[in-house]
Short mmCIF file of C-alpha atoms and ligand atoms in Angstrom, two decimals:
data_model
loop_
_atom_site.label_atom_id
_atom_site.label_comp_id
_atom_site.label_asym_id
_atom_site.label_seq_id
_atom_site.Cartn_x
_atom_site.Cartn_y
_atom_site.Cartn_z
CA UNK Z 915 -12.87 47.63 23.52
CA UNK Z 916 -10.34 50.01 21.89
CA UNK Z 917 -9.02 49.02 18.39
CA UNK Z 918 -6.86 50.51 15.63
CA UNK Z 919 -7.70 50.00 11.96
CA UNK Z 920 -5.29 50.55 9.26
CA UNK Z 921 -7.69 51.64 6.02
CA UNK Z 922 -6.46 50.53 2.80
CA UNK Z 923 -2.79 50.99 3.78
CA UNK Z 924 -1.60 48.85 0.96
CA UNK Z 925 -1.75 52.02 -1.15
CA UNK Z 926 0.88 53.75 0.96
CA UNK Z 927 3.12 51.14 2.69
CA UNK Z 928 4.71 47.79 1.97
CA UNK Z 929 2.65 44.74 3.17
CA UNK Z 930 5.58 43.71 5.63
CA UNK Z 931 6.27 47.14 7.16
CA UNK Z 932 5.00 46.01 10.42
CA UNK Z 933 7.12 42.68 10.34
CA UNK Z 934 10.12 44.84 9.44
CA UNK Z 935 9.66 47.11 12.32
CA UNK Z 936 8.76 44.40 14.90
CA UNK Z 937 12.55 44.22 16.45
CA UNK Z 938 12.67 47.86 16.80
CA UNK Z 939 9.15 47.91 18.44
CA UNK Z 940 10.15 45.03 20.66
CA UNK Z 941 13.29 47.25 21.70
CA UNK Z 942 11.10 50.14 22.37
CA UNK Z 943 8.75 47.92 24.39
CA UNK Z 944 11.54 46.58 26.41
CA UNK Z 945 12.76 50.05 27.16
CA UNK Z 946 9.31 51.43 28.40
CA UNK Z 947 8.71 48.31 30.46
CA UNK Z 948 11.70 48.02 32.04
CA UNK Z 949 12.68 51.78 32.37
CA UNK Z 950 15.79 51.67 30.45
CA UNK Z 951 15.52 53.95 27.66
CA UNK Z 952 16.17 57.57 27.06
CA UNK Z 953 14.41 59.72 29.88
CA UNK Z 954 13.59 56.67 31.93
CA UNK Z 955 13.30 58.73 34.99
CA UNK Z 956 9.98 59.88 33.54
CA UNK Z 957 8.49 56.60 32.86
CA UNK Z 958 6.27 56.44 36.05
CA UNK Z 959 3.09 56.62 34.04
CA UNK Z 960 3.90 53.21 32.48
CA UNK Z 961 2.53 51.46 35.52
CA UNK Z 962 0.67 54.13 37.01
CA UNK Z 963 -2.84 52.71 36.68
CA UNK Z 964 -1.70 49.74 38.55
CA UNK Z 965 0.72 51.34 41.08
CA UNK Z 966 -0.91 54.59 41.96
CA UNK Z 967 -1.30 55.80 45.52
CA UNK Z 968 -4.49 54.67 46.81
CA UNK Z 969 -4.36 56.82 49.88
CA UNK Z 970 -4.03 59.86 47.84
CA UNK Z 971 -6.70 58.88 45.44
CA UNK Z 972 -9.00 58.68 48.24
CA UNK Z 973 -8.04 62.22 49.52
CA UNK Z 974 -8.83 63.26 45.86
CA UNK Z 975 -12.16 61.81 46.14
CA UNK Z 976 -12.88 63.64 49.48
CA UNK Z 977 -11.52 66.96 48.21
CA UNK Z 978 -13.69 66.50 44.99
CA UNK Z 979 -16.82 65.87 47.15
CA UNK Z 980 -16.10 68.76 49.39
CA UNK Z 981 -15.70 71.03 46.54
CA UNK Z 982 -19.03 69.71 45.03
CA UNK Z 983 -20.60 70.62 48.19
CA UNK Z 984 -19.12 73.91 49.13
CA UNK Z 985 -18.31 75.56 45.71
CA UNK Z 986 -20.55 76.77 42.85
CA UNK Z 987 -17.17 77.10 40.77
CA UNK Z 988 -13.90 75.58 40.74
CA UNK Z 989 -11.08 77.64 39.26
CA UNK Z 990 -8.35 75.19 37.84
CA UNK Z 991 -5.06 77.03 37.33
CA UNK Z 992 -2.36 75.25 35.20
CA UNK Z 993 -0.81 75.19 31.73
CA UNK Z 994 0.26 72.58 29.16
CA UNK Z 995 0.47 69.18 30.98
CA UNK Z 996 -1.12 70.68 34.10
CA UNK Z 997 -4.19 71.83 32.27
CA UNK Z 998 -5.09 70.23 29.00
CA UNK Z 999 -5.72 66.58 30.18
CA UNK Z 1000 -8.50 67.54 32.74
CA UNK Z 1001 -10.12 69.99 30.37
CA UNK Z 1002 -10.03 67.35 27.75
CA UNK Z 1003 -11.73 64.64 29.80
CA UNK Z 1004 -14.39 67.12 31.28
CA UNK Z 1005 -15.36 68.43 27.78
CA UNK Z 1006 -15.49 64.91 26.24
CA UNK Z 1007 -17.55 63.34 28.97
CA UNK Z 1008 -19.44 66.24 30.48
CA UNK Z 1009 -19.72 68.38 27.22
CA UNK Z 1010 -17.94 71.73 26.14
CA UNK Z 1011 -21.16 73.41 27.42
CA UNK Z 1012 -20.56 71.74 30.88
CA UNK Z 1013 -20.70 75.05 32.56
CA UNK Z 1014 -24.13 76.04 30.92
CA UNK Z 1015 -25.77 72.87 32.08
CA UNK Z 1016 -27.96 72.17 34.99
CA UNK Z 1017 -25.95 69.89 37.42
CA UNK Z 1018 -25.06 68.88 40.94
CA UNK Z 1019 -21.44 69.98 40.63
CA UNK Z 1020 -19.58 73.27 40.17
CA UNK Z 1021 -18.70 74.92 37.15
CA UNK Z 1022 -15.09 74.52 36.19
CA UNK Z 1023 -13.13 77.33 34.86
CA UNK Z 1024 -9.71 77.02 33.41
CA UNK Z 1025 -7.22 79.95 33.72
CA UNK Z 1026 -3.33 80.23 34.11
CA UNK Z 1027 -3.00 78.75 30.54
CA UNK Z 1028 -2.00 82.14 28.99
CA UNK Z 1029 -1.45 85.76 29.82
CA UNK Z 1030 -4.49 87.42 28.52
CA UNK Z 1031 -5.58 89.97 31.20
CA UNK Z 1032 -9.25 89.85 29.55
CA UNK Z 1033 -9.26 86.13 30.14
CA UNK Z 1034 -8.20 86.46 33.57
CA UNK Z 1035 -10.67 89.32 34.38
CA UNK Z 1036 -13.49 87.37 33.07
CA UNK Z 1037 -12.98 84.43 35.21
CA UNK Z 1038 -12.63 86.91 38.42
CA UNK Z 1039 -15.95 88.08 37.40
CA UNK Z 1040 -17.54 84.82 36.79
CA UNK Z 1041 -16.69 83.76 40.42
CA UNK Z 1042 -17.03 87.22 42.13
CA UNK Z 1043 -20.66 86.22 43.37
CA UNK Z 1044 -20.36 82.75 43.87
CA UNK Z 1045 -18.70 80.39 46.41
CA UNK Z 1046 -15.55 78.85 44.78
CA UNK Z 1047 -12.47 76.85 45.17
CA UNK Z 1048 -9.27 76.92 43.51
CA UNK Z 1049 -6.97 74.06 42.43
CA UNK Z 1050 -3.47 75.56 41.45
CA UNK Z 1051 -1.45 73.02 39.51
CA UNK Z 1052 2.10 73.11 38.60
CA UNK Z 1053 4.75 70.46 38.82
CA UNK Z 1054 7.61 72.73 39.04
CA UNK Z 1055 5.77 75.42 40.91
CA UNK Z 1056 7.46 78.08 39.23
CA UNK Z 1057 5.85 78.39 35.82
CA UNK Z 1058 4.95 82.04 35.28
CA UNK Z 1059 1.42 81.81 33.69
CA UNK Z 1060 -0.35 79.90 36.51
CA UNK Z 1061 1.85 81.47 39.35
CA UNK Z 1062 0.60 85.00 38.27
CA UNK Z 1063 -3.00 83.91 37.64
CA UNK Z 1064 -2.95 82.43 41.30
CA UNK Z 1065 -1.98 85.51 42.88
CA UNK Z 1066 -5.16 87.01 41.72
CA UNK Z 1067 -7.37 84.09 42.59
CA UNK Z 1068 -5.70 83.66 46.15
CA UNK Z 1069 -6.39 87.47 46.64
CA UNK Z 1070 -9.93 86.95 45.64
CA UNK Z 1071 -10.38 84.08 48.08
CA UNK Z 1072 -8.88 85.89 50.89
CA UNK Z 1073 -10.83 88.91 50.31
CA UNK Z 1074 -14.20 86.85 50.08
CA UNK Z 1075 -13.39 84.48 53.06
CA UNK Z 1076 -10.46 85.50 54.97
CA UNK Z 1077 -7.05 83.87 55.11
CA UNK Z 1078 -8.40 81.19 57.16
CA UNK Z 1079 -11.45 80.53 55.08
CA UNK Z 1080 -9.37 80.74 51.94
CA UNK Z 1081 -7.20 77.96 53.34
CA UNK Z 1082 -10.16 75.32 53.12
CA UNK Z 1083 -10.57 76.45 49.39
CA UNK Z 1084 -7.07 76.04 47.95
CA UNK Z 1085 -5.81 72.79 46.69
CA UNK Z 1086 -2.32 72.70 45.40
CA UNK Z 1087 -1.20 70.00 43.04
CA UNK Z 1088 2.71 70.02 42.85
CA UNK Z 1089 5.92 68.28 43.48
CA UNK Z 1090 6.24 66.29 46.57
CA UNK Z 1091 9.05 68.27 48.09
CA UNK Z 1092 10.33 71.00 45.80
CA UNK Z 1093 9.20 74.40 44.26
CA UNK Z 1094 7.64 77.65 45.33
CA UNK Z 1095 4.15 76.29 45.17
CA UNK Z 1096 5.07 73.60 47.50
CA UNK Z 1097 6.78 75.94 49.89
CA UNK Z 1098 3.90 78.37 49.87
CA UNK Z 1099 1.31 75.49 50.33
CA UNK Z 1100 3.20 74.20 53.26
CA UNK Z 1101 3.56 77.52 54.92
CA UNK Z 1102 -0.05 78.56 54.34
CA UNK Z 1103 -1.41 74.93 55.16
CA UNK Z 1104 -3.30 74.34 51.89
CA UNK Z 1105 -4.13 70.66 51.11
CA UNK Z 1106 -1.61 69.40 48.52
CA UNK Z 1107 -1.65 66.47 46.09
CA UNK Z 1108 1.41 65.22 44.35
CA UNK Z 1109 2.68 65.06 40.77
CA UNK Z 1110 4.94 62.04 41.04
CA UNK Z 1111 8.69 62.58 40.35
CA UNK Z 1112 8.60 60.21 37.56
CA UNK Z 1113 5.64 61.50 35.83
CA UNK Z 1114 6.17 64.29 33.41
CA UNK Z 1115 3.58 66.96 32.69
CA UNK Z 1116 2.19 65.77 29.39
CA UNK Z 1117 1.81 62.20 30.96
CA UNK Z 1118 0.28 63.35 34.06
CA UNK Z 1119 -3.56 63.31 33.44
CA UNK Z 1120 -4.11 60.22 35.34
CA UNK Z 1121 -2.28 61.62 38.51
CA UNK Z 1122 -3.96 64.18 40.84
CA UNK Z 1123 -3.14 66.77 38.18
CA UNK Z 1124 -6.11 65.68 36.14
CA UNK Z 1125 -8.07 63.44 38.67
CA UNK Z 1126 -8.98 66.17 41.18
CA UNK Z 1127 -10.67 68.55 38.60
CA UNK Z 1128 -12.26 65.64 36.56
CA UNK Z 1129 -13.60 64.16 39.90
CA UNK Z 1130 -14.84 67.63 40.73
CA UNK Z 1131 -16.79 67.73 37.52
CA UNK Z 1132 -18.61 64.45 38.61
CA UNK Z 1133 -16.96 61.96 36.45
CA UNK Z 1134 -16.19 58.73 37.95
CA UNK Z 1135 -12.27 58.48 38.24
CA UNK Z 1136 -12.57 54.98 39.43
CA UNK Z 1137 -13.79 53.88 36.05
CA UNK Z 1138 -11.17 56.13 34.28
CA UNK Z 1139 -8.25 54.44 36.10
CA UNK Z 1140 -10.03 50.94 35.47
CA UNK Z 1141 -9.94 51.74 31.70
CA UNK Z 1142 -6.29 53.03 31.80
CA UNK Z 1143 -5.21 49.75 33.69
CA UNK Z 1144 -7.09 47.41 31.13
CA UNK Z 1145 -5.07 49.18 28.36
CA UNK Z 1146 -1.87 49.03 30.31
CA UNK Z 1147 -2.49 45.09 30.44
CA UNK Z 1148 -2.79 44.99 26.77
CA UNK Z 1149 -0.02 47.37 26.14
CA UNK Z 1150 2.31 45.25 28.51
CA UNK Z 1151 1.82 42.16 26.04
CA UNK Z 1152 3.08 44.24 23.00
CA UNK Z 1153 3.03 42.49 19.63
CA UNK Z 1154 0.92 42.62 16.63
CA UNK Z 1155 -2.25 42.52 18.73
CA UNK Z 1156 -1.47 45.55 20.80
CA UNK Z 1157 -3.13 48.60 19.36
CA UNK Z 1158 -0.49 50.99 20.53
CA UNK Z 1159 2.05 48.97 18.84
CA UNK Z 1160 0.26 48.92 15.58
CA UNK Z 1161 -0.55 52.68 15.73
CA UNK Z 1162 3.15 53.44 16.44
CA UNK Z 1163 4.26 51.30 13.71
CA UNK Z 1164 1.95 52.82 11.09
CA UNK Z 1165 2.55 56.42 11.85
CA UNK Z 1166 6.40 55.90 12.08
CA UNK Z 1167 6.35 53.86 8.64
CA UNK Z 1168 4.39 56.76 7.14
CA UNK Z 1169 6.73 59.25 8.53
CA UNK Z 1170 9.73 57.57 7.06
CA UNK Z 1171 7.80 57.29 3.78
CA UNK Z 1172 7.73 61.09 3.63
CA UNK Z 1173 4.63 62.24 5.77
CA UNK Z 1174 5.14 65.21 7.73
CA UNK Z 1175 2.00 66.06 9.55
CA UNK Z 1176 -0.36 63.89 11.36
CA UNK Z 1177 -4.00 65.05 11.51
CA UNK Z 1178 -6.01 63.90 14.44
CA UNK Z 1179 -9.86 64.09 13.51
CA UNK Z 1180 -13.02 63.27 15.44
CA UNK Z 1181 -16.64 63.65 14.54
CA UNK Z 1182 -17.57 64.91 17.98
CA UNK Z 1183 -16.79 68.48 19.12
CA UNK Z 1184 -16.59 67.35 22.59
CA UNK Z 1185 -13.18 65.74 21.66
CA UNK Z 1186 -11.71 69.04 20.83
CA UNK Z 1187 -9.62 69.33 24.01
CA UNK Z 1188 -8.76 65.85 23.91
CA UNK Z 1189 -7.04 66.43 20.70
CA UNK Z 1190 -5.22 69.46 22.11
CA UNK Z 1191 -3.87 67.13 24.97
CA UNK Z 1192 -2.88 64.76 22.22
CA UNK Z 1193 -1.16 67.53 20.37
CA UNK Z 1194 0.85 68.40 23.42
CA UNK Z 1195 1.84 64.76 24.16
CA UNK Z 1196 3.06 64.03 20.64
CA UNK Z 1197 4.52 67.41 19.91
CA UNK Z 1198 6.53 67.74 23.11
CA UNK Z 1199 7.48 64.11 22.88
CA UNK Z 1200 8.66 63.77 19.37
CA UNK Z 1201 9.36 67.16 18.04
CA UNK Z 1202 13.18 67.55 18.78
CA UNK Z 1203 16.49 67.09 16.86
CA UNK Z 1204 14.80 68.10 13.79
CA UNK Z 1205 12.53 65.03 13.67
CA UNK Z 1206 8.93 64.33 14.34
CA UNK Z 1207 5.51 64.28 12.74
CA UNK Z 1208 3.83 67.58 13.41
CA UNK Z 1209 0.58 67.02 15.33
CA UNK Z 1210 -2.43 68.87 14.25
CA UNK Z 1211 -6.09 68.44 14.75
CA UNK Z 1212 -9.63 69.14 13.03
CA UNK Z 1213 -13.15 68.97 14.20
CA UNK Z 1214 -15.32 67.10 11.70
CA UNK Z 1215 -17.51 67.66 9.95
CA UNK Z 1216 -17.05 71.42 10.76
CA UNK Z 1217 -13.50 71.53 9.39
CA UNK Z 1218 -14.47 69.52 6.34
CA UNK Z 1219 -16.07 73.00 5.37
CA UNK Z 1220 -12.63 74.79 5.99
CA UNK Z 1221 -9.67 72.51 6.04
CA UNK Z 1222 -11.12 69.84 3.93
CA UNK Z 1223 -10.13 71.50 0.78
CA UNK Z 1224 -6.33 71.37 1.99
CA UNK Z 1225 -6.78 67.87 3.26
CA UNK Z 1226 -8.22 66.77 -0.11
CA UNK Z 1227 -5.89 68.66 -2.64
CA UNK Z 1228 -3.33 70.72 -0.87
CA UNK Z 1229 0.50 69.59 -0.32
CA UNK Z 1230 0.58 65.75 0.07
CA UNK Z 1231 2.30 65.75 3.56
CA UNK Z 1232 -0.19 64.42 5.93
CA UNK Z 1233 -1.65 61.20 7.47
CA UNK Z 1234 -4.94 61.29 9.29
CA UNK Z 1235 -5.91 59.56 12.47
CA UNK Z 1236 -9.60 59.33 12.90
CA UNK Z 1237 -10.68 58.72 16.41
CA UNK Z 1238 -14.35 57.22 16.48
CA UNK Z 1239 -15.85 57.59 19.92
CA UNK Z 1240 -18.86 55.31 19.15
CA UNK Z 1241 -22.37 55.61 19.77
CA UNK Z 1242 -23.76 59.06 20.98
CA UNK Z 1243 -25.94 59.32 24.20
CA UNK Z 1244 -28.63 61.16 22.34
CA UNK Z 1245 -30.73 59.06 19.96
CA UNK Z 1246 -31.95 61.87 17.66
CA UNK Z 1247 -33.68 61.07 14.27
CA UNK Z 1248 -34.42 63.42 11.64
CA UNK Z 1249 -37.88 64.67 11.75
CA UNK Z 1250 -40.29 64.28 8.76
CA UNK Z 1251 -41.67 67.52 7.25
CA UNK Z 1252 -44.86 67.31 5.14
CA UNK Z 1253 -43.71 70.10 2.84
CA UNK Z 1254 -40.20 68.60 2.32
CA UNK Z 1255 -39.28 72.20 1.27
CA UNK Z 1256 -35.59 71.41 2.05
CA UNK Z 1257 -35.69 68.03 0.18
CA UNK Z 1258 -34.55 66.07 3.16
CA UNK Z 1259 -37.28 63.62 3.73
CA UNK Z 1260 -35.09 60.82 2.35
CA UNK Z 1261 -33.36 61.05 5.69
CA UNK Z 1262 -36.65 61.20 7.84
CA UNK Z 1263 -36.50 58.80 10.83
CA UNK Z 1264 -32.58 58.28 10.16
CA UNK Z 1265 -30.48 58.49 13.25
CA UNK Z 1266 -27.84 61.27 13.44
CA UNK Z 1267 -25.29 58.74 14.37
CA UNK Z 1268 -26.24 57.08 11.00
CA UNK Z 1269 -25.66 60.06 9.15
CA UNK Z 1270 -22.37 60.92 10.81
CA UNK Z 1271 -20.95 57.60 10.36
CA UNK Z 1272 -21.78 57.90 6.59
CA UNK Z 1273 -20.11 61.07 6.42
CA UNK Z 1274 -17.08 59.69 8.06
CA UNK Z 1275 -16.90 56.75 5.64
CA UNK Z 1276 -17.39 59.25 2.66
CA UNK Z 1277 -14.63 61.19 3.95
CA UNK Z 1278 -12.29 58.33 4.61
CA UNK Z 1279 -12.68 57.10 0.95
CA UNK Z 1280 -12.19 60.58 -0.30
CA UNK Z 1281 -9.30 61.40 1.69
CA UNK Z 1282 -7.40 58.06 0.99
CA UNK Z 1283 -8.15 58.64 -2.73
CA UNK Z 1284 -6.71 62.05 -2.38
CA UNK Z 1285 -3.35 60.61 -1.10
CA UNK Z 1286 -4.12 60.97 2.60
CA UNK Z 1287 -3.43 57.49 4.50
CA UNK Z 1288 -6.16 57.14 7.17
CA UNK Z 1289 -5.79 55.15 10.62
CA UNK Z 1290 -8.87 54.78 12.63
CA UNK Z 1291 -8.76 54.38 16.34
CA UNK Z 1292 -12.21 52.92 17.69
CA UNK Z 1293 -12.57 54.34 21.05
CA UNK Z 1294 -15.48 52.11 22.10
CA UNK Z 1295 -17.69 54.80 23.67
CA UNK Z 1296 -17.92 58.13 25.29
CA UNK Z 1297 -17.45 56.77 28.88
CA UNK Z 1298 -14.81 56.96 31.66
CA UNK Z 1299 -13.61 53.49 31.00
CA UNK Z 1300 -13.16 53.99 27.12
CA UNK Z 1301 -11.47 57.38 27.71
CA UNK Z 1302 -9.08 55.87 30.32
CA UNK Z 1303 -8.38 53.29 27.71
CA UNK Z 1304 -7.66 55.88 24.99
CA UNK Z 1305 -5.54 57.96 27.25
CA UNK Z 1306 -3.11 55.31 28.26
CA UNK Z 1307 -3.16 53.92 24.59
CA UNK Z 1308 -2.07 57.35 23.19
CA UNK Z 1309 0.50 57.72 25.96
CA UNK Z 1310 1.92 54.36 25.44
CA UNK Z 1311 2.00 54.61 21.63
CA UNK Z 1312 3.70 57.91 22.24
CA UNK Z 1313 6.59 56.42 24.21
CA UNK Z 1314 7.01 53.65 21.58
CA UNK Z 1315 7.04 56.18 18.72
CA UNK Z 1316 9.65 58.31 20.54
CA UNK Z 1317 12.11 55.36 20.97
CA UNK Z 1318 11.24 54.47 17.21
CA UNK Z 1319 12.17 58.02 16.23
CA UNK Z 1320 15.38 57.57 18.30
CA UNK Z 1321 14.44 60.69 20.60
CA UNK Z 1322 13.99 61.13 24.39
CA UNK Z 1323 10.12 61.01 24.27
CA UNK Z 1324 10.16 62.39 27.97
CA UNK Z 1325 12.07 65.71 27.96
CA UNK Z 1326 11.16 69.22 26.39
CA UNK Z 1327 14.51 71.21 26.18
CA UNK Z 1328 13.12 73.45 23.38
CA UNK Z 1329 10.33 74.86 25.89
CA UNK Z 1330 12.85 76.65 27.85
CA UNK Z 1331 13.92 78.99 25.08
CA UNK Z 1332 10.95 81.47 24.99
CA UNK Z 1333 10.84 81.29 28.92
CA UNK Z 1334 14.32 82.68 29.11
CA UNK Z 1335 13.68 85.35 26.75
CA UNK Z 1336 10.51 86.27 28.47
CA UNK Z 1337 12.19 86.49 31.81
CA UNK Z 1338 14.95 88.45 30.41
CA UNK Z 1339 12.63 91.03 28.71
CA UNK Z 1340 10.36 91.14 31.97
CA UNK Z 1341 13.90 92.01 33.92
CA UNK Z 1342 13.85 88.90 36.27
CA UNK Z 1343 17.00 89.19 38.16
CA UNK Z 1344 19.77 87.03 36.95
CA UNK Z 1345 18.77 87.70 33.14
CA UNK Z 1346 20.37 91.18 32.85
CA UNK Z 1347 22.94 90.27 30.34
CA UNK Z 1348 20.57 88.52 27.94
CA UNK Z 1349 18.01 91.29 28.43
CA UNK Z 1350 20.48 93.87 26.86
CA UNK Z 1351 21.24 91.54 23.94
CA UNK Z 1352 17.49 90.71 23.33
CA UNK Z 1353 16.43 94.34 23.42
CA UNK Z 1354 19.18 95.22 20.96
CA UNK Z 1355 18.05 92.63 18.58
CA UNK Z 1356 14.42 93.55 18.94
CA UNK Z 1357 15.44 97.23 17.92
CA UNK Z 1358 17.65 96.01 14.92
O1 PA5 K 1418 4.77 68.77 29.68
C1 PA5 K 1418 5.20 69.56 30.36
O2 PA5 K 1418 6.18 69.28 30.85
C2 PA5 K 1418 4.74 71.03 30.11
O3 PA5 K 1418 3.61 71.29 29.33
C3 PA5 K 1418 4.41 71.34 31.48
O4 PA5 K 1418 3.31 70.69 31.94
C4 PA5 K 1418 3.75 72.83 31.63
O5 PA5 K 1418 4.99 73.60 31.06
C5 PA5 K 1418 3.57 73.40 32.94
O6 PA5 K 1418 4.48 73.02 33.82
P1 PA5 K 1418 4.27 73.03 35.40
O7 PA5 K 1418 3.48 71.99 35.75
O8 PA5 K 1418 5.63 72.71 36.07
O9 PA5 K 1418 3.90 74.48 35.93
#
């Protein structure tokens, strides 16, 4: 069961900080539970693990099953909240090397999450000679990066299978009623899945946005939802026993004590894209009105050999949250070597998990002594249930954190600025005035 531990926090925070924050946490809790805080139109994720659409869930399972039968590759097109959660879960549970492994299901390629021609062409080449399907994901249905990528893959599908054949291989996950993608899907007869109105992109991994690609990769999405539901029940209780409450309280207290950066670390490289998902969740939810911890992430132990120096002795601006995924699936022990040329026989017979855990403890002590407070999230295993719990835990703590910070945790007004400039510079109709101004400023 997921737990949050605060490591030697007395060195950084007064003993009664959680008690002092309790009334504000209770207020944040009430706002989330009753959808009465800022951005309350986007709190559908709070009860989603209980209230999700069962009929659509069955359609997701059926579509995933079909993809697993008729496709050697699934191309998942989406960006931001329409991308990171699915990739995070697949890499965490199936491995970052999933596509290279022997398996029953399709390779999963993520594209439409940038504007690189090379990345696009590479995936087009990877699917050129195999049967493939496409899951295009965009809540708004109008985001440039996935829309442009989808043009290429739709054309590739129609060239390979004809328009009719392509129809059975395109799955569109988008708004229930609005947007260009929804209109296209209806006109073309593609199967559609819904991003609920009241769930924003970065909170949508447990909707069809994440569930279809995750199920297509063979992950048990019922177990994922069950884990999330268990955590939803714990979070609904609130109070000092609620891990999300304790995490939100500690990181907020450290923020008000002057910390500016939260480093999420994990000792399993499979977690890398879960950390990317977490960065979007916290960065977009808290980073506004000149406030918020800057979310960053590191892969340990690899980054102890690069970023470790800064963490230990650089500017004292960070706190660290360590995600411990629990026991590895592999039970590897260090082999004995008769010559002991590398001097490692003192570890012969020792499990890799034991070595990893000592490295973690050593780092915990070193970083804490170096002035970096450490929070530990014990995730309880690399299983769909445990990951469902972890996802909901981070989402709920993020909602609480946003309200503690007194910002709207569910909007992202700052994301529009680059889009407007890009549209203007690309000559999109309606942006003519801005274009002239921007071009003059670029030349200045
Ligand atoms: O969290 C968000 O709202 C964003 O990251 C969006 O998910 C991202 O911009 C993609 O938007 P859309 O799903 O509308 O294409």
